[in-house]
Amino acid sequence: MRERLTLMLRSALYAMRGGFLVRPLLIALVFGAVGAILSFAEEYIPELDARIPEVLFPAHQDPQVALSILSGIASSIMTVVSIVFAILLMTLTLASTQFSPRILVSFVRDRATQWTLGIFLGTFSYCMAALPSVRSLPKPYVPVLTLLIAMVLALVCVGWLIFFINHISRSISVNHIVDRIAGEALLVIDQLMPYPRGSYEGSEQATPSHQGKERVIVSRKSGYVRFVDVAFLVECAKTFGVQITLDRRVGHFVPAGAPLLRVVDAGRVTLEREARLLTAIDIGPTRTLQQDVEFGVIQIVDIALRAISPAVNDPTTAINCIDQLSRIMIVWTSRAAPPSRLYAPPYVLRVVVPWISYEGLLDTAFEQIRHYAKSDIAVSLRLLRAFDDMVLAGASHKEIQSLIGRARRVVAGCELNLDKDDVLPLRRRLARLEGRLQTQLRAE
């Protein structure tokens, strides 16, 4: 039960970072609490009001002025909040239809937007919480300090609205969107693959042992694998004395009733232990960027494919997407791959976790773009430049061969759809890329 709660808490915390509910609500509650507490404290600590000079707020004893100010700020802020929500909905609709519905994840995770909603709603809550303290009977009372802070908050909201409009105008720029998605994907790589790739990578060719009774544990819900608590699985496997193999990797869809885990020496796994193992895997209706680098790549590829479609015909956007994809792949190739086989103690295999391979991520990043860019010389040229950049960034001999093979397919596809003169720049870039391999072979 504790493990299940831990996974649910992690999932909830990740969801809180993306959405227009939690952070704005918390800010509004905090501002409302401050307004109520401060207005209450002023009545019992008159020294707070005495410190406010009348030049800042002359109507120290006029409740009607205070009521007018607080109610005016509250009503005005709610009008502004309605405008902000309208702008947000328009932006989300535009981004979804023009680029890709999958990029909405990055929009709702935008902290500037969340803080904007929070500050506006918080100012409204502050004014509403302070209103009951203003009264004319039996004795006129005005919480001057509370009122002065409300006026300052109103001025802050005016400035913040200008900032928000500027921020939204920048955030719907396709370059800004693609850069933000790439940055989020790189953060996932930093978490999954924190160590640089060395000259020697340990071999993981040994196959999992099948000595013992094998038990298949099926998924109890349908959805995408979003997060795998690998450390917890290793701990469980060591405690139970079993070997665990995951059938699905992060990002894969698993229907209810389909195999999810395979346990060797299954006689040691009771129904209670089976339920405990399942708590290590978070399954949800949508993919997330908790451990799924491929999902970030897919979002960028979606934008590129829509840009090079005949209906849009925007190769510049596709080129920008290719640049960001090469940025992601260069970082990926510079890091040590996440371990797929985990041992506890050493030489005792406990858990086998599949991760997306370099070739798999390369296919996701470039194959669809290559296929649909056969008639676009500019996009095809940028694909070859991206491959060349990846080679220069320190690709291994095997990776260079893979990139050359992909580059040849780019040129072959363009030769079927473009004039010979148009293909000449592609052939020159391919020859330069093949020369990189020869140079590396001579250096070795």
Tab-separated table of C-alpha atoms in Angstrom:
chain	number	residue	atom	x	y	z
A	1	MET	CA	0.000	0.000	0.000
A	2	ARG	CA	2.826	2.373	0.876
A	3	GLU	CA	4.533	1.755	-2.455
A	4	ARG	CA	1.277	2.403	-4.326
A	5	LEU	CA	0.805	5.667	-2.477
A	6	THR	CA	4.393	6.667	-3.292
A	7	LEU	CA	3.824	6.096	-7.011
A	8	MET	CA	0.489	7.930	-6.913
A	9	LEU	CA	2.152	10.842	-5.100
A	10	ARG	CA	4.901	11.030	-7.718
A	11	SER	CA	2.349	10.966	-10.504
A	12	ALA	CA	0.278	13.653	-8.770
A	13	LEU	CA	3.326	15.874	-8.240
A	14	TYR	CA	4.218	15.558	-11.920
A	15	ALA	CA	0.640	16.440	-12.865
A	16	MET	CA	0.727	19.470	-10.552
A	17	ARG	CA	3.644	20.884	-12.507
A	18	GLY	CA	1.517	20.862	-15.635
A	19	GLY	CA	-1.952	22.333	-15.488
A	20	PHE	CA	-3.988	25.399	-14.707
A	21	LEU	CA	-5.428	24.041	-11.463
A	22	VAL	CA	-2.967	23.387	-8.663
A	23	ARG	CA	-0.482	26.272	-8.725
A	24	PRO	CA	-3.073	29.033	-9.427
A	25	LEU	CA	-5.353	27.568	-6.752
A	26	LEU	CA	-2.580	27.472	-4.162
A	27	ILE	CA	-1.570	31.060	-4.911
A	28	ALA	CA	-5.192	32.206	-4.651
A	29	LEU	CA	-5.607	30.439	-1.305
A	30	VAL	CA	-2.409	31.955	0.074
A	31	PHE	CA	-3.381	35.478	-1.008
A	32	GLY	CA	-6.869	35.035	0.428
A	33	ALA	CA	-5.458	33.823	3.732
A	34	VAL	CA	-3.072	36.788	3.874
A	35	GLY	CA	-5.934	39.222	3.233
A	36	ALA	CA	-8.094	37.704	5.970
A	37	ILE	CA	-5.314	37.433	8.543
A	38	LEU	CA	-3.865	40.882	7.889
A	39	SER	CA	-7.230	42.661	8.056
A	40	PHE	CA	-8.019	40.802	11.285
A	41	ALA	CA	-4.614	41.643	12.812
A	42	GLU	CA	-4.943	45.366	12.000
A	43	GLU	CA	-8.050	45.658	14.129
A	44	TYR	CA	-6.233	44.354	17.206
A	45	ILE	CA	-2.894	46.022	16.482
A	46	PRO	CA	-3.713	49.713	15.788
A	47	GLU	CA	-0.009	50.503	15.470
A	48	LEU	CA	-0.028	48.924	11.999
A	49	ASP	CA	-2.439	51.558	10.670
A	50	ALA	CA	-0.698	54.370	12.512
A	51	ARG	CA	2.481	53.691	10.534
A	52	ILE	CA	0.721	54.427	7.223
A	53	PRO	CA	0.960	58.161	6.479
A	54	GLU	CA	-2.227	59.888	5.354
A	55	VAL	CA	-0.508	61.079	2.185
A	56	LEU	CA	-0.606	57.457	0.967
A	57	PHE	CA	-4.190	56.854	2.010
A	58	PRO	CA	-6.048	59.965	3.280
A	59	ALA	CA	-9.394	58.257	4.013
A	60	HIS	CA	-8.301	56.488	7.183
A	61	GLN	CA	-11.810	56.647	8.683
A	62	ASP	CA	-14.031	56.436	5.597
A	63	PRO	CA	-15.392	52.880	5.128
A	64	GLN	CA	-17.239	53.795	1.915
A	65	VAL	CA	-13.997	54.670	0.155
A	66	ALA	CA	-12.428	51.415	1.316
A	67	LEU	CA	-15.437	49.390	0.155
A	68	SER	CA	-15.386	51.099	-3.223
A	69	ILE	CA	-11.685	50.430	-3.698
A	70	LEU	CA	-11.830	46.763	-2.679
A	71	SER	CA	-14.988	45.974	-4.659
A	72	GLY	CA	-13.695	47.884	-7.690
A	73	ILE	CA	-10.396	45.984	-7.686
A	74	ALA	CA	-12.178	42.638	-7.234
A	75	SER	CA	-14.646	43.206	-10.077
A	76	SER	CA	-11.953	44.553	-12.398
A	77	ILE	CA	-9.663	41.612	-11.710
A	78	MET	CA	-12.399	39.112	-12.518
A	79	THR	CA	-12.941	40.862	-15.843
A	80	VAL	CA	-9.217	40.596	-16.568
A	81	VAL	CA	-9.215	36.911	-15.560
A	82	SER	CA	-11.985	36.271	-18.093
A	83	ILE	CA	-9.863	37.938	-20.780
A	84	VAL	CA	-6.811	35.904	-19.769
A	85	PHE	CA	-8.754	32.639	-19.960
A	86	ALA	CA	-10.094	33.623	-23.371
A	87	ILE	CA	-6.561	34.324	-24.601
A	88	LEU	CA	-5.376	30.996	-23.210
A	89	LEU	CA	-8.150	29.019	-24.876
A	90	MET	CA	-7.485	30.769	-28.171
A	91	THR	CA	-3.751	30.026	-27.869
A	92	LEU	CA	-4.310	26.361	-27.027
A	93	THR	CA	-6.737	25.953	-29.915
A	94	LEU	CA	-4.333	27.637	-32.342
A	95	ALA	CA	-1.383	25.530	-31.181
A	96	SER	CA	-3.395	22.309	-31.350
A	97	THR	CA	-4.703	22.876	-34.871
A	98	GLN	CA	-1.662	24.529	-36.420
A	99	PHE	CA	1.138	22.445	-34.900
A	100	SER	CA	0.076	19.280	-33.054
A	101	PRO	CA	-2.381	18.353	-30.291
A	102	ARG	CA	0.455	16.622	-28.430
A	103	ILE	CA	2.296	19.900	-27.782
A	104	LEU	CA	-0.479	21.086	-25.454
A	105	VAL	CA	1.425	19.307	-22.695
A	106	SER	CA	4.194	21.899	-22.865
A	107	PHE	CA	1.698	24.781	-22.913
A	108	VAL	CA	-0.146	23.761	-19.766
A	109	ARG	CA	3.194	23.241	-18.007
A	110	ASP	CA	4.180	26.863	-18.663
A	111	ARG	CA	4.890	28.399	-15.266
A	112	ALA	CA	4.522	31.994	-16.436
A	113	THR	CA	0.921	31.312	-17.421
A	114	GLN	CA	0.253	29.489	-14.158
A	115	TRP	CA	1.672	32.384	-12.139
A	116	THR	CA	-0.398	34.847	-14.173
A	117	LEU	CA	-3.625	33.088	-13.315
A	118	GLY	CA	-2.506	32.663	-9.721
A	119	ILE	CA	-1.681	36.332	-9.165
A	120	PHE	CA	-4.918	37.565	-10.716
A	121	LEU	CA	-7.061	35.083	-8.804
A	122	GLY	CA	-4.985	35.725	-5.686
A	123	THR	CA	-5.639	39.486	-5.880
A	124	PHE	CA	-9.360	38.784	-6.209
A	125	SER	CA	-9.248	36.426	-3.216
A	126	TYR	CA	-7.273	38.976	-1.186
A	127	CYS	CA	-9.856	41.712	-1.806
A	128	MET	CA	-12.791	39.424	-1.081
A	129	ALA	CA	-11.185	38.220	2.155
A	130	ALA	CA	-10.549	41.819	3.276
A	131	LEU	CA	-14.036	43.140	2.458
A	132	PRO	CA	-15.829	41.790	5.573
A	133	SER	CA	-13.461	43.666	7.871
A	134	VAL	CA	-14.547	47.081	6.513
A	135	ARG	CA	-17.600	48.360	8.404
A	136	SER	CA	-19.443	51.534	9.397
A	137	LEU	CA	-21.209	50.242	12.522
A	138	PRO	CA	-20.994	50.224	15.465
A	139	LYS	CA	-17.727	52.047	14.901
A	140	PRO	CA	-16.169	52.937	11.537
A	141	TYR	CA	-13.176	50.768	10.785
A	142	VAL	CA	-10.836	50.687	7.766
A	143	PRO	CA	-7.878	48.251	7.525
A	144	VAL	CA	-5.544	50.783	5.972
A	145	LEU	CA	-2.513	48.548	5.506
A	146	THR	CA	-4.643	45.812	3.946
A	147	LEU	CA	-6.221	48.350	1.606
A	148	LEU	CA	-2.870	49.801	0.621
A	149	ILE	CA	-1.530	46.337	-0.239
A	150	ALA	CA	-4.641	45.690	-2.359
A	151	MET	CA	-3.916	48.858	-4.328
A	152	VAL	CA	-0.312	47.743	-4.839
A	153	LEU	CA	-1.527	44.331	-6.016
A	154	ALA	CA	-3.826	46.028	-8.509
A	155	LEU	CA	-0.848	47.916	-9.962
A	156	VAL	CA	1.154	44.674	-10.060
A	157	CYS	CA	-1.688	43.029	-11.991
A	158	VAL	CA	-1.617	45.814	-14.569
A	159	GLY	CA	2.095	45.273	-15.157
A	160	TRP	CA	1.693	41.495	-15.106
A	161	LEU	CA	-1.027	41.677	-17.757
A	162	ILE	CA	1.397	43.474	-20.089
A	163	PHE	CA	4.028	40.812	-19.350
A	164	PHE	CA	1.501	38.029	-20.007
A	165	ILE	CA	0.450	39.399	-23.386
A	166	ASN	CA	4.110	39.663	-24.397
A	167	HIS	CA	4.767	36.140	-23.113
A	168	ILE	CA	1.831	34.640	-25.017
A	169	SER	CA	2.876	36.375	-28.234
A	170	ARG	CA	6.308	34.753	-27.889
A	171	SER	CA	5.062	31.352	-26.751
A	172	ILE	CA	3.006	30.737	-29.900
A	173	SER	CA	6.093	31.239	-32.058
A	174	VAL	CA	6.993	27.865	-33.539
A	175	ASN	CA	10.701	28.377	-32.831
A	176	HIS	CA	9.938	29.009	-29.179
A	177	ILE	CA	7.645	25.953	-28.992
A	178	VAL	CA	10.167	23.591	-30.564
A	179	ASP	CA	13.005	24.921	-28.412
A	180	ARG	CA	10.938	24.430	-25.253
A	181	ILE	CA	10.017	20.849	-26.180
A	182	ALA	CA	13.658	20.053	-26.957
A	183	GLY	CA	14.702	21.535	-23.621
A	184	GLU	CA	12.223	19.316	-21.782
A	185	ALA	CA	13.480	16.254	-23.681
A	186	LEU	CA	17.058	17.106	-22.725
A	187	LEU	CA	16.040	17.308	-19.066
A	188	VAL	CA	14.699	13.756	-19.352
A	189	ILE	CA	18.006	12.642	-20.886
A	190	ASP	CA	19.873	14.285	-18.005
A	191	GLN	CA	17.817	12.266	-15.530
A	192	LEU	CA	17.929	8.964	-17.412
A	193	MET	CA	21.505	9.182	-18.677
A	194	PRO	CA	23.517	11.419	-16.327
A	195	TYR	CA	26.932	9.935	-17.124
A	196	PRO	CA	29.045	10.701	-20.214
A	197	ARG	CA	29.781	7.881	-22.596
A	198	GLY	CA	33.191	6.370	-22.077
A	199	SER	CA	35.516	4.760	-24.542
A	200	TYR	CA	34.341	1.369	-23.309
A	201	GLU	CA	30.754	0.503	-22.554
A	202	GLY	CA	30.037	-2.593	-20.527
A	203	SER	CA	28.478	-5.410	-22.499
A	204	GLU	CA	24.941	-6.487	-21.722
A	205	GLN	CA	24.752	-9.411	-24.105
A	206	ALA	CA	23.981	-12.031	-21.457
A	207	THR	CA	20.407	-13.207	-21.770
A	208	PRO	CA	18.133	-13.435	-18.731
A	209	SER	CA	18.116	-16.786	-17.009
A	210	HIS	CA	15.013	-18.935	-17.386
A	211	GLN	CA	16.026	-21.575	-14.848
A	212	GLY	CA	12.963	-21.877	-12.693
A	213	LYS	CA	9.263	-21.512	-13.033
A	214	GLU	CA	8.218	-18.424	-14.998
A	215	ARG	CA	5.138	-16.434	-14.122
A	216	VAL	CA	3.534	-13.824	-16.354
A	217	ILE	CA	2.045	-10.823	-14.572
A	218	VAL	CA	-0.548	-9.040	-16.683
A	219	SER	CA	-1.496	-5.387	-16.576
A	220	ARG	CA	-4.628	-4.586	-14.615
A	221	LYS	CA	-5.358	-1.384	-16.511
A	222	SER	CA	-4.990	-0.077	-20.052
A	223	GLY	CA	-2.761	2.831	-20.880
A	224	TYR	CA	0.764	3.997	-21.645
A	225	VAL	CA	3.725	3.079	-19.490
A	226	ARG	CA	4.781	6.486	-18.146
A	227	PHE	CA	7.228	5.720	-15.366
A	228	VAL	CA	9.098	2.664	-14.067
A	229	ASP	CA	10.553	2.734	-10.564
A	230	VAL	CA	13.617	0.658	-11.423
A	231	ALA	CA	15.236	0.924	-7.978
A	232	PHE	CA	12.078	-0.386	-6.320
A	233	LEU	CA	11.885	-3.326	-8.750
A	234	VAL	CA	15.508	-4.230	-7.990
A	235	GLU	CA	14.816	-4.061	-4.265
A	236	CYS	CA	11.761	-6.297	-4.633
A	237	ALA	CA	13.585	-8.786	-6.865
A	238	LYS	CA	16.425	-9.058	-4.365
A	239	THR	CA	14.058	-9.403	-1.408
A	240	PHE	CA	11.915	-12.035	-3.113
A	241	GLY	CA	14.885	-13.845	-4.651
A	242	VAL	CA	13.496	-13.674	-8.193
A	243	GLN	CA	14.367	-12.289	-11.619
A	244	ILE	CA	12.026	-9.747	-13.235
A	245	THR	CA	11.748	-8.828	-16.917
A	246	LEU	CA	9.572	-6.001	-18.218
A	247	ASP	CA	7.702	-6.821	-21.426
A	248	ARG	CA	6.911	-3.201	-22.283
A	249	ARG	CA	9.179	-0.195	-22.151
A	250	VAL	CA	8.329	3.361	-21.202
A	251	GLY	CA	6.094	4.907	-23.860
A	252	HIS	CA	4.494	1.644	-24.964
A	253	PHE	CA	0.755	1.083	-24.742
A	254	VAL	CA	-0.328	-1.927	-22.717
A	255	PRO	CA	-3.945	-3.113	-22.729
A	256	ALA	CA	-5.484	-4.607	-19.618
A	257	GLY	CA	-4.799	-8.328	-19.520
A	258	ALA	CA	-1.641	-8.128	-21.651
A	259	PRO	CA	1.700	-9.344	-20.221
A	260	LEU	CA	3.587	-6.618	-18.389
A	261	LEU	CA	6.123	-8.459	-16.220
A	262	ARG	CA	7.735	-11.890	-16.316
A	263	VAL	CA	9.068	-13.368	-13.095
A	264	VAL	CA	11.490	-16.308	-12.988
A	265	ASP	CA	11.158	-18.602	-9.957
A	266	ALA	CA	7.552	-17.567	-9.654
A	267	GLY	CA	6.847	-19.868	-6.725
A	268	ARG	CA	8.119	-17.096	-4.469
A	269	VAL	CA	5.684	-14.507	-5.812
A	270	THR	CA	2.345	-14.504	-4.055
A	271	LEU	CA	-0.672	-12.458	-5.113
A	272	GLU	CA	0.295	-9.834	-2.567
A	273	ARG	CA	3.827	-9.623	-3.957
A	274	GLU	CA	2.469	-9.471	-7.501
A	275	ALA	CA	0.363	-6.450	-6.579
A	276	ARG	CA	3.420	-4.888	-4.976
A	277	LEU	CA	5.454	-5.304	-8.174
A	278	LEU	CA	2.742	-3.654	-10.236
A	279	THR	CA	2.936	-0.536	-8.056
A	280	ALA	CA	6.401	0.143	-9.516
A	281	ILE	CA	4.898	0.948	-12.934
A	282	ASP	CA	2.792	4.044	-13.583
A	283	ILE	CA	0.264	3.538	-16.389
A	284	GLY	CA	-1.911	6.389	-17.631
A	285	PRO	CA	-4.074	7.493	-20.562
A	286	THR	CA	-1.414	9.739	-22.123
A	287	ARG	CA	2.335	9.688	-22.549
A	288	THR	CA	4.418	12.045	-20.429
A	289	LEU	CA	7.993	13.291	-20.308
A	290	GLN	CA	8.851	11.685	-16.993
A	291	GLN	CA	11.116	9.032	-18.578
A	292	ASP	CA	9.928	9.104	-22.190
A	293	VAL	CA	12.461	10.933	-24.364
A	294	GLU	CA	10.773	9.569	-27.464
A	295	PHE	CA	7.582	11.474	-26.645
A	296	GLY	CA	9.448	14.776	-26.832
A	297	VAL	CA	10.947	13.742	-30.167
A	298	ILE	CA	7.507	12.759	-31.478
A	299	GLN	CA	6.116	16.203	-30.654
A	300	ILE	CA	8.850	17.893	-32.687
A	301	VAL	CA	8.439	15.436	-35.570
A	302	ASP	CA	4.691	16.134	-35.628
A	303	ILE	CA	5.375	19.838	-36.100
A	304	ALA	CA	7.896	19.118	-38.859
A	305	LEU	CA	5.534	16.788	-40.737
A	306	ARG	CA	2.707	19.281	-40.640
A	307	ALA	CA	5.074	22.008	-41.841
A	308	ILE	CA	6.188	20.077	-44.946
A	309	SER	CA	2.677	18.907	-45.839
A	310	PRO	CA	1.302	20.362	-49.103
A	311	ALA	CA	-1.455	22.147	-47.173
A	312	VAL	CA	1.046	24.173	-45.107
A	313	ASN	CA	4.279	24.099	-47.174
A	314	ASP	CA	6.543	25.670	-44.549
A	315	PRO	CA	9.997	24.100	-44.975
A	316	THR	CA	11.616	26.685	-42.701
A	317	THR	CA	9.699	25.321	-39.723
A	318	ALA	CA	10.664	21.768	-40.668
A	319	ILE	CA	14.323	22.835	-40.846
A	320	ASN	CA	14.091	24.336	-37.367
A	321	CYS	CA	12.622	21.061	-36.093
A	322	ILE	CA	15.487	19.081	-37.669
A	323	ASP	CA	17.999	21.358	-35.952
A	324	GLN	CA	16.409	20.674	-32.556
A	325	LEU	CA	16.220	16.937	-33.248
A	326	SER	CA	19.935	16.860	-34.046
A	327	ARG	CA	20.547	18.721	-30.780
A	328	ILE	CA	18.709	15.982	-28.876
A	329	MET	CA	20.474	13.153	-30.696
A	330	ILE	CA	23.920	14.676	-30.142
A	331	VAL	CA	23.305	14.814	-26.397
A	332	TRP	CA	21.926	11.269	-26.454
A	333	THR	CA	25.043	9.897	-28.209
A	334	SER	CA	27.323	11.675	-25.734
A	335	ARG	CA	25.798	9.867	-22.738
A	336	ALA	CA	26.132	6.342	-21.436
A	337	ALA	CA	22.982	4.370	-22.181
A	338	PRO	CA	20.717	3.638	-19.220
A	339	PRO	CA	21.395	0.123	-17.904
A	340	SER	CA	18.949	-2.473	-19.131
A	341	ARG	CA	20.179	-5.237	-16.839
A	342	LEU	CA	20.493	-4.559	-13.155
A	343	TYR	CA	22.344	-6.782	-10.703
A	344	ALA	CA	21.998	-7.148	-6.931
A	345	PRO	CA	24.416	-8.381	-5.647
A	346	PRO	CA	26.990	-8.120	-8.471
A	347	TYR	CA	26.717	-10.805	-11.157
A	348	VAL	CA	23.234	-11.794	-9.978
A	349	LEU	CA	20.791	-10.528	-12.577
A	350	ARG	CA	17.651	-9.202	-10.949
A	351	VAL	CA	15.801	-6.880	-13.337
A	352	VAL	CA	15.728	-6.474	-17.126
A	353	VAL	CA	14.282	-3.125	-18.223
A	354	PRO	CA	14.010	-2.320	-21.950
A	355	TRP	CA	14.814	1.249	-23.015
A	356	ILE	CA	14.582	2.774	-26.446
A	357	SER	CA	17.781	2.216	-28.409
A	358	TYR	CA	19.856	4.712	-30.363
A	359	GLU	CA	18.584	3.257	-33.639
A	360	GLY	CA	15.002	3.365	-32.415
A	361	LEU	CA	15.242	7.006	-31.405
A	362	LEU	CA	16.984	7.822	-34.688
A	363	ASP	CA	14.145	6.204	-36.607
A	364	THR	CA	11.553	8.181	-34.665
A	365	ALA	CA	13.441	11.428	-35.175
A	366	PHE	CA	14.232	11.323	-38.896
A	367	GLU	CA	12.597	8.496	-40.855
A	368	GLN	CA	9.153	10.055	-41.264
A	369	ILE	CA	10.660	13.425	-42.158
A	370	ARG	CA	12.926	11.749	-44.708
A	371	HIS	CA	9.970	9.928	-46.260
A	372	TYR	CA	7.803	13.034	-46.671
A	373	ALA	CA	10.646	15.373	-47.689
A	374	LYS	CA	11.608	13.531	-50.889
A	375	SER	CA	10.453	16.484	-52.982
A	376	ASP	CA	11.870	19.202	-50.722
A	377	ILE	CA	15.522	19.949	-51.422
A	378	ALA	CA	15.917	22.388	-48.513
A	379	VAL	CA	14.654	19.941	-45.880
A	380	SER	CA	16.667	17.065	-47.364
A	381	LEU	CA	19.839	19.161	-47.320
A	382	ARG	CA	19.264	20.016	-43.677
A	383	LEU	CA	18.785	16.331	-42.881
A	384	LEU	CA	22.221	15.586	-44.316
A	385	ARG	CA	23.720	18.488	-42.383
A	386	ALA	CA	22.135	17.123	-39.178
A	387	PHE	CA	23.723	13.728	-39.844
A	388	ASP	CA	27.075	15.423	-40.448
A	389	ASP	CA	26.786	17.392	-37.198
A	390	MET	CA	26.086	14.186	-35.305
A	391	VAL	CA	29.167	12.563	-36.820
A	392	LEU	CA	31.361	15.529	-35.892
A	393	ALA	CA	29.979	15.493	-32.343
A	394	GLY	CA	31.679	12.167	-31.661
A	395	ALA	CA	29.558	9.368	-33.083
A	396	SER	CA	31.022	5.884	-32.937
A	397	HIS	CA	32.040	3.876	-35.996
A	398	LYS	CA	28.787	1.907	-35.941
A	399	GLU	CA	26.702	5.049	-35.521
A	400	ILE	CA	28.463	6.744	-38.453
A	401	GLN	CA	27.663	3.753	-40.651
A	402	SER	CA	24.023	3.995	-39.630
A	403	LEU	CA	23.936	7.717	-40.395
A	404	ILE	CA	25.557	7.172	-43.800
A	405	GLY	CA	22.937	4.548	-44.621
A	406	ARG	CA	20.170	6.985	-43.739
A	407	ALA	CA	21.831	9.731	-45.769
A	408	ARG	CA	21.971	7.440	-48.789
A	409	ARG	CA	18.248	6.797	-48.455
A	410	VAL	CA	17.644	10.551	-48.367
A	411	VAL	CA	19.578	11.026	-51.621
A	412	ALA	CA	17.953	8.000	-53.270
A	413	GLY	CA	14.482	9.282	-52.452
A	414	CYS	CA	15.238	12.739	-53.826
A	415	GLU	CA	16.707	11.315	-57.041
A	416	LEU	CA	13.300	9.833	-57.822
A	417	ASN	CA	11.464	13.136	-57.339
A	418	LEU	CA	13.910	15.937	-58.227
A	419	ASP	CA	15.994	16.971	-61.225
A	420	LYS	CA	19.581	15.822	-61.429
A	421	ASP	CA	20.905	19.345	-60.950
A	422	ASP	CA	18.887	19.708	-57.746
A	423	VAL	CA	20.315	16.490	-56.350
A	424	LEU	CA	23.964	17.526	-56.880
A	425	PRO	CA	24.230	19.411	-53.512
A	426	LEU	CA	22.837	16.327	-51.777
A	427	ARG	CA	25.432	14.087	-53.421
A	428	ARG	CA	28.234	16.420	-52.370
A	429	ARG	CA	27.060	16.369	-48.763
A	430	LEU	CA	26.730	12.592	-48.872
A	431	ALA	CA	30.285	12.298	-50.213
A	432	ARG	CA	31.542	14.517	-47.403
A	433	LEU	CA	29.712	12.376	-44.864
A	434	GLU	CA	31.220	9.191	-46.308
A	435	GLY	CA	34.610	10.858	-46.142
A	436	ARG	CA	34.165	11.307	-42.378
A	437	LEU	CA	34.036	7.527	-42.027
A	438	GLN	CA	37.173	7.058	-44.060
A	439	THR	CA	38.970	9.664	-41.979
A	440	GLN	CA	37.984	7.891	-38.780
A	441	LEU	CA	39.124	4.537	-40.129
A	442	ARG	CA	42.518	5.984	-41.059
A	443	ALA	CA	42.826	7.582	-37.634
A	444	GLU	CA	42.236	4.221	-35.983
